[in-house]
Short mmCIF file of C-alpha atoms in Angstrom, two decimals:
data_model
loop_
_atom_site.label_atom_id
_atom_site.label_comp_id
_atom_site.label_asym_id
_atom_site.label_seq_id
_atom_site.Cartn_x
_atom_site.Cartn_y
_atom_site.Cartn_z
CA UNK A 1 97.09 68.28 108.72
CA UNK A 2 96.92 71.39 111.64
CA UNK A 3 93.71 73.36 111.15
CA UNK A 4 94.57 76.55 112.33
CA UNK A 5 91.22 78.31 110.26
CA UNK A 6 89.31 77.14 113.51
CA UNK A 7 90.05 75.62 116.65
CA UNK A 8 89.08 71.90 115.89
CA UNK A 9 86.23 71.59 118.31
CA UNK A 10 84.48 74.63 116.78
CA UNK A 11 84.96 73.13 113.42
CA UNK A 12 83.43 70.20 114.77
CA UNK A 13 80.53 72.16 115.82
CA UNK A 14 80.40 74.47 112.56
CA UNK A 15 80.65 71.56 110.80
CA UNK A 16 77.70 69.57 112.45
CA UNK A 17 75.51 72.72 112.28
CA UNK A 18 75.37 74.04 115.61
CA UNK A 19 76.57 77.40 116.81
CA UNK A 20 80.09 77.82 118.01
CA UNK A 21 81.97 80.08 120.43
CA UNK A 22 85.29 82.25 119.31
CA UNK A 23 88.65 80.86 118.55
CA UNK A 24 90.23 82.87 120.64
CA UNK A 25 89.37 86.31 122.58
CA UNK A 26 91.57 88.83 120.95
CA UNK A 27 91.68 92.37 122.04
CA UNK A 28 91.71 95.89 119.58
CA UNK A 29 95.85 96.61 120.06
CA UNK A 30 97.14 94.34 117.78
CA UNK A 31 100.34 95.17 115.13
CA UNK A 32 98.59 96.40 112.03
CA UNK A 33 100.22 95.03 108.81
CA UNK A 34 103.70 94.95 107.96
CA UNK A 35 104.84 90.95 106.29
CA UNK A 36 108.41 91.61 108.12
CA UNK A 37 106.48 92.47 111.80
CA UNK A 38 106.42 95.95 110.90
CA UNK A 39 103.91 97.98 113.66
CA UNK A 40 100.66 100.25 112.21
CA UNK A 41 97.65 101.34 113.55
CA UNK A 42 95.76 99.49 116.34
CA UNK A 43 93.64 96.37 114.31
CA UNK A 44 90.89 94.31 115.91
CA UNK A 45 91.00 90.95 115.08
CA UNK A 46 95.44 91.18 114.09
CA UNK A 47 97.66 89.67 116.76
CA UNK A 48 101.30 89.14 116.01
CA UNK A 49 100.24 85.29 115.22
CA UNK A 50 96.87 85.70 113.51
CA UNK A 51 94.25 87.14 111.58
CA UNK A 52 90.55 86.33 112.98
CA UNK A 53 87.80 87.00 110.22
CA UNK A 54 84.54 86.38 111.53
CA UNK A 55 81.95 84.58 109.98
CA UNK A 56 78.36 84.72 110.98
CA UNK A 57 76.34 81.79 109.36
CA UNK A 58 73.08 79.58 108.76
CA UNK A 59 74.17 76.38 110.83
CA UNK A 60 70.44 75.48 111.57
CA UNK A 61 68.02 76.93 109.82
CA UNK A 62 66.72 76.63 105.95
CA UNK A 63 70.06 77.71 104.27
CA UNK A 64 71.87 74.74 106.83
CA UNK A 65 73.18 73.00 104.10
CA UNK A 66 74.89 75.84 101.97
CA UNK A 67 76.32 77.44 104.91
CA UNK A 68 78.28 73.74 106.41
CA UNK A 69 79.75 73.90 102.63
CA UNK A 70 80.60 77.22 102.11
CA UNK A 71 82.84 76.83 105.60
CA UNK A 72 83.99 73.59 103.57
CA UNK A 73 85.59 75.66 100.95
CA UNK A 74 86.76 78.19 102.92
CA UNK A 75 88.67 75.84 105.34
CA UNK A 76 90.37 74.15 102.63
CA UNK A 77 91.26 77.58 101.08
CA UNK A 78 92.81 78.88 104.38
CA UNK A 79 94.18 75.44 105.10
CA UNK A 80 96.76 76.42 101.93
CA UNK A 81 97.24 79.66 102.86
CA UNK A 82 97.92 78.82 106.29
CA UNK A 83 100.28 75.89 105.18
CA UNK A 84 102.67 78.27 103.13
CA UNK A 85 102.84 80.80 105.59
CA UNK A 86 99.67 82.73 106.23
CA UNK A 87 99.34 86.51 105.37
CA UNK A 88 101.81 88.66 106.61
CA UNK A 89 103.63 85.80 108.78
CA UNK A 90 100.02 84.95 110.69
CA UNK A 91 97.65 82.41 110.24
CA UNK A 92 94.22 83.02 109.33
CA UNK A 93 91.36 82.01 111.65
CA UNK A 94 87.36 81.97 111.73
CA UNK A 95 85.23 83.48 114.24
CA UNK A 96 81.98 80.98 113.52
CA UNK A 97 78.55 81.85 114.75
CA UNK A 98 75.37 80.34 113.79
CA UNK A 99 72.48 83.00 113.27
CA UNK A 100 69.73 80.47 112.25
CA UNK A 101 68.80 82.85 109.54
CA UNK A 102 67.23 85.00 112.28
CA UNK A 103 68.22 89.22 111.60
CA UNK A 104 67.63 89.82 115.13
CA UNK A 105 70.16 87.06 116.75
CA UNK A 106 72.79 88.28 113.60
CA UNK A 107 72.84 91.32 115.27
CA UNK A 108 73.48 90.40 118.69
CA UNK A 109 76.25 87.82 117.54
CA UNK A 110 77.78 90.47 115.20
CA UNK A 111 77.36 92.79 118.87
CA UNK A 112 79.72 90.20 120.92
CA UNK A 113 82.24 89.49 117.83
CA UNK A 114 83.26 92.75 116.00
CA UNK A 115 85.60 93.80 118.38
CA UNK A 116 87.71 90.51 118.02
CA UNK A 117 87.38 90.51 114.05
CA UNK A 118 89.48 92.06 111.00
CA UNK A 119 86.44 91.86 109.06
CA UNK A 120 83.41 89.52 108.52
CA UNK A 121 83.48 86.84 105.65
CA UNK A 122 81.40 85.56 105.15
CA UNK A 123 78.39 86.23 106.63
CA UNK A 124 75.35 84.54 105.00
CA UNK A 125 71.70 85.86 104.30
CA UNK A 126 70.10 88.69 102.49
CA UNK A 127 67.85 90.16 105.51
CA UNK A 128 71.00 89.58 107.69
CA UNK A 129 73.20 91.91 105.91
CA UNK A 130 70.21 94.26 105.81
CA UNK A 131 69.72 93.90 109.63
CA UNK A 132 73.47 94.81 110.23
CA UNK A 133 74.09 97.32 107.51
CA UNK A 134 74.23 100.20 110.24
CA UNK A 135 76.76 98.00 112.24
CA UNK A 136 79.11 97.23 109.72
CA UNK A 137 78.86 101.45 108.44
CA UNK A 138 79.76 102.26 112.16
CA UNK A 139 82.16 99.97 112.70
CA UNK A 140 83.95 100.27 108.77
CA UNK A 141 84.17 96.61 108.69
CA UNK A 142 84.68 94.45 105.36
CA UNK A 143 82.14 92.39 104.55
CA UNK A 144 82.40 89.20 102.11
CA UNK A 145 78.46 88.46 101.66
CA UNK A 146 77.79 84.92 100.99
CA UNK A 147 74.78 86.41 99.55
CA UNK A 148 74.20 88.40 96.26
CA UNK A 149 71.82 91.34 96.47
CA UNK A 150 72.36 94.10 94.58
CA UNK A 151 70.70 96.25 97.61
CA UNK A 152 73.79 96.83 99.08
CA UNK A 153 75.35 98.81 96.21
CA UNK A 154 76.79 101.07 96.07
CA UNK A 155 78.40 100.44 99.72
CA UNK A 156 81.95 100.01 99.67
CA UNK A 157 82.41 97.44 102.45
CA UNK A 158 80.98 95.04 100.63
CA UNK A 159 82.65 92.25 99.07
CA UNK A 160 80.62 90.57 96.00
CA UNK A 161 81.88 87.30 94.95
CA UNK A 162 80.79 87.74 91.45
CA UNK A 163 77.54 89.49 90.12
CA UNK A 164 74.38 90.24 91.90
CA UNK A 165 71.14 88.08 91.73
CA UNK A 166 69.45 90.79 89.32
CA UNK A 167 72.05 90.18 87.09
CA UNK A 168 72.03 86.44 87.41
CA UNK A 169 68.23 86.48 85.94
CA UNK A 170 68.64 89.46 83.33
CA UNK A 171 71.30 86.96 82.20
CA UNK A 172 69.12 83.62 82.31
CA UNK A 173 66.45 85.10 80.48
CA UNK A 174 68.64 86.43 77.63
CA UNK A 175 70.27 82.66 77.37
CA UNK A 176 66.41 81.51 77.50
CA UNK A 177 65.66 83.79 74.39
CA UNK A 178 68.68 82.12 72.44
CA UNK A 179 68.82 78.56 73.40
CA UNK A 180 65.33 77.80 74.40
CA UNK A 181 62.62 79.68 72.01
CA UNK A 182 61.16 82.36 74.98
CA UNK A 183 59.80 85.04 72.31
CA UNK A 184 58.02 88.37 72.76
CA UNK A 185 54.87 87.81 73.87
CA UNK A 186 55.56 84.74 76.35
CA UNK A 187 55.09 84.25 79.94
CA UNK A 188 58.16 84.08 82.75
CA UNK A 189 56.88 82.71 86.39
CA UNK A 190 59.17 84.22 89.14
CA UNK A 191 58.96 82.22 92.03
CA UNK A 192 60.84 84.57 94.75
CA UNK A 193 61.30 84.72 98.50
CA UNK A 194 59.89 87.87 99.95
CA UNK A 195 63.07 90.22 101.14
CA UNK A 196 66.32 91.01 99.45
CA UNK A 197 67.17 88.14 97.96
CA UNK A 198 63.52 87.73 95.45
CA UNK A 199 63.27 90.95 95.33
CA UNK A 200 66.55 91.47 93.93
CA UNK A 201 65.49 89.22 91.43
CA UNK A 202 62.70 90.09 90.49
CA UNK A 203 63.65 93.61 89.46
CA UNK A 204 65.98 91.53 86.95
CA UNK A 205 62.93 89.95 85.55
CA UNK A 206 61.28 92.61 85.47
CA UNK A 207 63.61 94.60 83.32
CA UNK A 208 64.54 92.01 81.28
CA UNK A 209 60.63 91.45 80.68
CA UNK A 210 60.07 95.02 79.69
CA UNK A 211 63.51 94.96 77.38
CA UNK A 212 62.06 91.81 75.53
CA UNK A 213 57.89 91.95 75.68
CA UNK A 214 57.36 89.60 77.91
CA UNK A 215 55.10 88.81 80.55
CA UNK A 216 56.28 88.47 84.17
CA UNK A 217 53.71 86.10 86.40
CA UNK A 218 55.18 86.80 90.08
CA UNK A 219 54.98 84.21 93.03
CA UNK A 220 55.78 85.72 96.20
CA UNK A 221 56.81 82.99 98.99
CA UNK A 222 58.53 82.44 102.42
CA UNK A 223 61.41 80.33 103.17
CA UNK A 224 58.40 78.16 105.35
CA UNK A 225 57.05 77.60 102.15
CA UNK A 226 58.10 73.72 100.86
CA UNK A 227 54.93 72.55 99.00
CA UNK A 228 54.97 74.67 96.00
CA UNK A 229 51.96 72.54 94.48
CA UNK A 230 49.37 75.76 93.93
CA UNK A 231 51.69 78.12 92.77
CA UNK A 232 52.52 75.40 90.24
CA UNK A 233 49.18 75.02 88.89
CA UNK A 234 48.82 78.80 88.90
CA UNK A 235 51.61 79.49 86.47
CA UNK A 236 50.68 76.27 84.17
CA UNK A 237 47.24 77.90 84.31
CA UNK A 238 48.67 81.13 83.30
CA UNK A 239 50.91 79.51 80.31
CA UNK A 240 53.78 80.46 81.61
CA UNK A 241 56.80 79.48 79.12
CA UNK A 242 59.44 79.39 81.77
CA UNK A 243 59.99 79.62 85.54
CA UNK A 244 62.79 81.89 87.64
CA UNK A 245 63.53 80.25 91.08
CA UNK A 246 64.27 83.09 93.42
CA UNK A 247 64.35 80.47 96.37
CA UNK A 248 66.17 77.72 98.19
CA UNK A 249 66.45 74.09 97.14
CA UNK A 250 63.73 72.89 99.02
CA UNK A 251 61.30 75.08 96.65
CA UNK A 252 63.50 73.92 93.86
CA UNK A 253 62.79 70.77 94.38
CA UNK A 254 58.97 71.07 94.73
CA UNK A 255 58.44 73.51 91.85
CA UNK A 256 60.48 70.47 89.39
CA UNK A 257 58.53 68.00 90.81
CA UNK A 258 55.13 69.85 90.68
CA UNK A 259 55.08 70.54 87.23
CA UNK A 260 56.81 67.16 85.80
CA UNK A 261 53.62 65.70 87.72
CA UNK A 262 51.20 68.41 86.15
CA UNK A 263 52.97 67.98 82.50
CA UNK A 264 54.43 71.87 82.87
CA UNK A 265 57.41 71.10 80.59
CA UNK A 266 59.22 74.30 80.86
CA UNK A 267 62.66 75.51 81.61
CA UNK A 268 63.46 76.25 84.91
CA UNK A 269 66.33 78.58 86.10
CA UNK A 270 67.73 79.45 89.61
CA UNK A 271 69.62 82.05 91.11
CA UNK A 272 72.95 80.73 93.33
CA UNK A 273 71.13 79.43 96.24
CA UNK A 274 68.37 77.49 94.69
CA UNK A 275 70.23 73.99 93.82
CA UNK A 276 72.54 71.55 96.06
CA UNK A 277 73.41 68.42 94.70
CA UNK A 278 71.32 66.08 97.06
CA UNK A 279 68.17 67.38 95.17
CA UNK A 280 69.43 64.80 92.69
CA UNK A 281 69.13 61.91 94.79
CA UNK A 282 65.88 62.57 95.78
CA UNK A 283 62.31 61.80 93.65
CA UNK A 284 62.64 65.23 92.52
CA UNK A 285 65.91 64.28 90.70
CA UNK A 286 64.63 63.22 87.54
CA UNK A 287 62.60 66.37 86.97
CA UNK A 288 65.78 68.63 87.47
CA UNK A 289 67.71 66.32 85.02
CA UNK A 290 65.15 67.70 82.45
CA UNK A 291 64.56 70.80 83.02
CA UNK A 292 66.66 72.31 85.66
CA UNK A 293 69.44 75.31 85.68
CA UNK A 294 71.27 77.63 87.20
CA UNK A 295 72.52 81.19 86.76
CA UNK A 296 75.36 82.62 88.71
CA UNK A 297 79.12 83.70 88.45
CA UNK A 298 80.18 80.90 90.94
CA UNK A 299 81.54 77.83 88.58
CA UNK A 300 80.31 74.46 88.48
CA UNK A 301 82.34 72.50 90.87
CA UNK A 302 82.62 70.37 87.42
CA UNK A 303 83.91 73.13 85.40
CA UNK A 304 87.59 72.37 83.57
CA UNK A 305 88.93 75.28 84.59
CA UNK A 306 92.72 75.36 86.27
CA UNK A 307 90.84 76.82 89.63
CA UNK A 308 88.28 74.64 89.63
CA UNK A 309 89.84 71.40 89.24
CA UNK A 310 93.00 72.72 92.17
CA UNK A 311 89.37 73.43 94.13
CA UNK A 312 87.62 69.99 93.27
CA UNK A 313 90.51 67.80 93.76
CA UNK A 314 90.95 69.87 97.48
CA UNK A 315 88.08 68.79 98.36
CA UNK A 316 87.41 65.11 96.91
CA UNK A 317 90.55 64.58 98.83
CA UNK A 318 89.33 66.10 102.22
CA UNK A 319 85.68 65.20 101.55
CA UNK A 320 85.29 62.17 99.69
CA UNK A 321 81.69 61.02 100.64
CA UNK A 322 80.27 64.46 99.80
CA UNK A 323 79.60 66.49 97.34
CA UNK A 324 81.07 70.54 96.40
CA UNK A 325 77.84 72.33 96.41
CA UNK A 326 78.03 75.49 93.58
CA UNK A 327 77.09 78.43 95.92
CA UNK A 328 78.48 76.33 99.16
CA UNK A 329 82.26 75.10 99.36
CA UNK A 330 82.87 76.32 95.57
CA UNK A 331 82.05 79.89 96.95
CA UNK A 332 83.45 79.46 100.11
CA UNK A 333 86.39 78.74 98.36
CA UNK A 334 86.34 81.64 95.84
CA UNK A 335 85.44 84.21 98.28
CA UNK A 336 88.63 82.99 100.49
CA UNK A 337 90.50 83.62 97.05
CA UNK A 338 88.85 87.50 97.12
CA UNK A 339 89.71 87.69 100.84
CA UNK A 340 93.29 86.68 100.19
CA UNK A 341 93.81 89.15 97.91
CA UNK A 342 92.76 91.95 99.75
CA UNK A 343 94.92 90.74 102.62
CA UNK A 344 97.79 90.78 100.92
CA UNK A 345 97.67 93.98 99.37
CA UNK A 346 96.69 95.34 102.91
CA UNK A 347 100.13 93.79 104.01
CA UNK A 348 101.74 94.97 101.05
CA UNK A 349 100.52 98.57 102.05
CA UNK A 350 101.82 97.96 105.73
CA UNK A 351 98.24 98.83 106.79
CA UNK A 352 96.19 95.98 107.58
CA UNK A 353 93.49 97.56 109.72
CA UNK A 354 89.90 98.20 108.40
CA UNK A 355 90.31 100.73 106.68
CA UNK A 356 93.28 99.36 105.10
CA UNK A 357 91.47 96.51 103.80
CA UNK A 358 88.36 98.87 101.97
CA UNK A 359 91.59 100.72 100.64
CA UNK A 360 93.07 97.54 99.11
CA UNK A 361 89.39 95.56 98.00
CA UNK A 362 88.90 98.83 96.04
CA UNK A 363 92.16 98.54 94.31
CA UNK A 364 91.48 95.72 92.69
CA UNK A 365 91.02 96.17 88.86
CA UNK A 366 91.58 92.43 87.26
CA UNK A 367 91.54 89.76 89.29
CA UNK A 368 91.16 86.13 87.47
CA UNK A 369 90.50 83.66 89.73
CA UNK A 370 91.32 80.83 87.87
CA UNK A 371 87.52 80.35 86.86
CA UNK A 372 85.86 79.73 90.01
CA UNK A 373 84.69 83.37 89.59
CA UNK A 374 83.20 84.11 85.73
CA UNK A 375 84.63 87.03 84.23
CA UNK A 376 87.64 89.43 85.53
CA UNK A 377 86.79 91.03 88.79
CA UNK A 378 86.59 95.07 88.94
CA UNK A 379 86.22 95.95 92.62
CA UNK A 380 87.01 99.43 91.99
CA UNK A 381 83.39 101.29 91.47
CA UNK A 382 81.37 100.24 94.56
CA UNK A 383 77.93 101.15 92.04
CA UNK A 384 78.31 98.25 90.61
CA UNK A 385 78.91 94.33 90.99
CA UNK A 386 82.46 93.57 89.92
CA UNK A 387 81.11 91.77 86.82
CA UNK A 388 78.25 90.93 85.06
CA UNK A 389 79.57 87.67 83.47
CA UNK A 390 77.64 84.23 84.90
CA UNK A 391 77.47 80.52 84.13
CA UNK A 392 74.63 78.87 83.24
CA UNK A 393 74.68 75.05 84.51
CA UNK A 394 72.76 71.80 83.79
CA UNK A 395 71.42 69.60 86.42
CA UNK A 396 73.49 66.64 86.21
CA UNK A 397 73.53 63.34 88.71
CA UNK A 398 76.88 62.62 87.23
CA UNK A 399 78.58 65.63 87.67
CA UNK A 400 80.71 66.87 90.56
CA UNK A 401 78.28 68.97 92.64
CA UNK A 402 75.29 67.98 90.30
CA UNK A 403 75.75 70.75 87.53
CA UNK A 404 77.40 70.84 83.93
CA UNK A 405 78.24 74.04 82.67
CA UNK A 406 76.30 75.37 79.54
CA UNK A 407 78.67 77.00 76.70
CA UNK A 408 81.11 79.58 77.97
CA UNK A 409 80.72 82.27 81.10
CA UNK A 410 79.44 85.29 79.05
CA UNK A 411 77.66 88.37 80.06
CA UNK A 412 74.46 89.65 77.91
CA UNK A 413 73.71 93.20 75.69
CA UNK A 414 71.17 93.22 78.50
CA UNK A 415 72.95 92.74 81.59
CA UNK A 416 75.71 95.19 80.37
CA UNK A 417 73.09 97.76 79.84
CA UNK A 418 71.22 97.52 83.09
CA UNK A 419 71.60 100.62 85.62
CA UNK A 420 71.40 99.99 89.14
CA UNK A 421 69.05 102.34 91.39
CA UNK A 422 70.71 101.69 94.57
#
C-alpha cells in the first residue's frame, strides 16, 4: 500500500526512533481550502497536492515507546484517509521530528518547521507544549497534544483528545470509593513527575481528597527516576490504601513490583501514559495483573466498540508482532479521527488556513468517535476539556494492548463538579 503520511525513509526513521528530516519543503502560498480547488487565503503547510501537519515527538528519550505507537495509529488513520481521497482532494502528510523530550531542542525544531506546517499534531510532552506555548500563540497554530494537561486551558489552539489528567484521577478515585472500599479517613499515595503532567494530577487528587476526607501522601519524582523502591516503603509505612501513578511505565513497573515484594496490596491507578503492554511480559507483570489500572478517555485497544475493533483489526493487520499501546497507536489513531474532522469542516468552510482550522475545532459540539474517545466530544468552550467521561482498564496479559475495560466509560458527581483555575 503507498504511504503518502510520510515519505517512507522518514517513516523508517520515525519508526526506529531516530529523528527525521521534512517530507517535503513547502513554502507559505499555498491554495487555502476549497474540496473542488477553490483558492483562499495564503496557508503554510497546503499545496494543491497536500496537507503537511507536523508532528514533533519523543523518538529517543523516556516516552520512546509511546511516541513510535502513537505515529502507528496515526499512519494507519491517514493511510484511510489518504486511500479514499484525502481532505479536500490532497493527501495528508507528517512533518516528524524527534525532540528527545528536551523543551529546549522542541523549540528549535518547532523554529525550522512551522512555516512548512498547517498545524502541529501531535506533538508529545507536557513541558514541551509549555516550552512552545508562546510559539504556537504567535504563530495561531493548532495543536493536537499527545499529552493531557489541563494547564493549557483555556487556550483555544489546543486540541484535547479526551479529558485532562486532573480529571483522569478525580475520576479514579471516585471508582476507588465504589468498587474498591477507599473510605473517609484513608490514605492515597500520588506518585507524580515534577512539571505539568504530575502536577496536573495531583491537583485532581488533591480535590478529590478534600471532596471525600482523605489523605493525600505525595511523591514527587523525575522521569530519571526507575527504582521506585523507597518511595514504596514510604507510602506502605504511611498506610497508604491506594497509589496514583502520575508517571511513565518504567515507574509503573517498579512501584507494582516494589510493593508485591513488600506485601503493599493496594490498588494502583495510572493516568494515560503510565502503562504499555510490554510491562506485562516483564517480572513486573504479575504484580500489574493484580493490582494494576488505568484512568483515561482513550479506549482499551480491547474495547468492543465499532471504532475500536475498525482500529484493532487496522493494526493487527499492519502490525502483527506488536501490540496497540492505549495512549500510543489507539490515540494516535483517535486524535487523527479529531484532526480529520476539523479538516473537513475547514474545507467545508473553503478556509483551510490556521485560523480556519481554530474556527472549525471550535465548532464542534458532538462528535462520537466510535468509542475510541469516551463520552461525546464538546470542543466548543476552550475552559474546559471536551469531556469528562474516562475508562477505567484492567491489566490484562491476554488482552489486546494489555488492558480490559472496567464497566462502562462514565464520568463522576465529582469530576462534573470540578472548576478549572486555568
Amino acid at each position: 500500500m503507498k504511504r503518502p503520511l510520510i515519505t517512507s525513509t522518514c517513516l523508517a526513521l520515525a519508526l526506529a526512533a531516530t529523528s527525521c528530516g521534512k517530507a517535503e519543503e513547502q513554502g507559505g502560498g499555498a491554495v487555502g481550502g476549497g474540496g473542488e480547488g477553490g483558492a483562499t487565503a495564503a496557508a503554510p503547510g497546503v499545496t494543491e497536492d497536500t496537507i503537511t501537519l507536523g508532528a514533533l515527538m519523543d523518538l529517543t528519550a523516556v516516552f520512546a515507546a509511546n511516541s513510535r505507537s502513537i505515529l502507528q495509529g496515526a499512519n494507519l488513520y491517514w493511510d484511510s484517509v489518504n486511500a479514499d481521497g484525502g481532505v479536500c482532494g490532497r493527501e495528508v502528510e507528517l512533518d516528524v521530528q524527534d525532540h528527545g523530550y528536551d523543551p529546549q531542542q522542541a523549540v528549535s525544531l518547532y523554529q525550522t518547521m512551522s512555516d512548512n506546517v498547517l498545524a502541529i499534531a501531535p506533538v508529545l510532552g507536557s513541558s514541551v507544549i509549555t516550552a512552545l506555548r508562546p510559539s504556537f500563540e504567535e504563530d495561531d497554530m493548532l495543536v493536537g497534544m499527545a499529552a493531557w494537561t489541563s494547564d493549557v486551558l483555556p487556550d483555544p489552539r489546543f486540541q484535547i483528545t479526551g479529558t485532562t489528567y486532573d480529571v483522569e484521577t478525580i475520576n479514579a478515585i471516585d471508582w476507588l470509593t465504589r468498587e474498591h472500599g477507599l473510605q473517609s479517613g484513608d490514605s492515597i499515595g500520588v506518585v507524580y513527575f515534577e512539571g505539568d503532567f504530575g502536577g496536573s494530577s495531583l491537583r485532581g487528587a488533591e480535590y478529590a481528597a478534600e471532596e471525600l476526607g482523605l489523605t493525600v501522601v505525595p511523591h514527587q519524582i523525575k522521569p530519571s527516576d526507575t527504582d521506585l523502591s523507597a518511595q514504596v516503603n514510604a507510602m506502605a509505612n504511611e498506610g497508604v490504601d491506594a497509589i496514583i501513578v502520575a508517571a511513565a511505565s518504567p515507574q509503573t513497573a517498579s512501584i507494582a513490583s516494589v510493593a508485591q515484594s513488600i506485601g503493599l496490596d493496594v490498588p494502583i491507578v495510572g493516568n494515560a501514559p503510565a502503562f504499555t503492554p510490554n510491562l506485562m511480559d516483564t517480572p513486573a507483570g504479575p504484580a500489574l495483573e493484580e493490582n494494576f489500572y488505568t484512568s483515561t478517555s482513550m479506549a482499551p485497544p480491547s474495547l468492543d466498540e465499532e471504532g475500536v475493533t475498525e482500529f484493532l483489526t487496522a493494526y493487527e493487520a499492519e502490525y502483527p508482532d506488536e501490540e496497540p499501546i492505549q495512549n500510543g497507536a489507539m490515540y494516535g489513531y483517535a486524535s487523527a479521527q479529531i484532526m480529520h474532522e476539523v479538516l473537513m469542516r475547514a474545507c467545508e468552510e473553503d478556509d483551510l488556513t490556521r485560523e480556519g482550522l481554530l474556527d472549525a475545532l471550535r465548532s464542534i459540539t458532538d462528535y462520537e468517535s466510535g468509542g475510541t474517545v469516551a463520552g461525546v466530544l464538546d470542543y466548543s468552550d476552550p475552559a474546559v476539556p471536551p469531556t469528562r467521561e474516562v475508562y477505567i482498564s484492567k491489566a490484562d496479559p491476554n488482552a489486546p494492548g494489555g488492558l480490559t475495560a472496567v464497566g462502562e466509560s462514565f464520568t463522576s458527581d465529582l469530576a462534573e463538579a470540578y472548576e478549572f483555575t486555568g
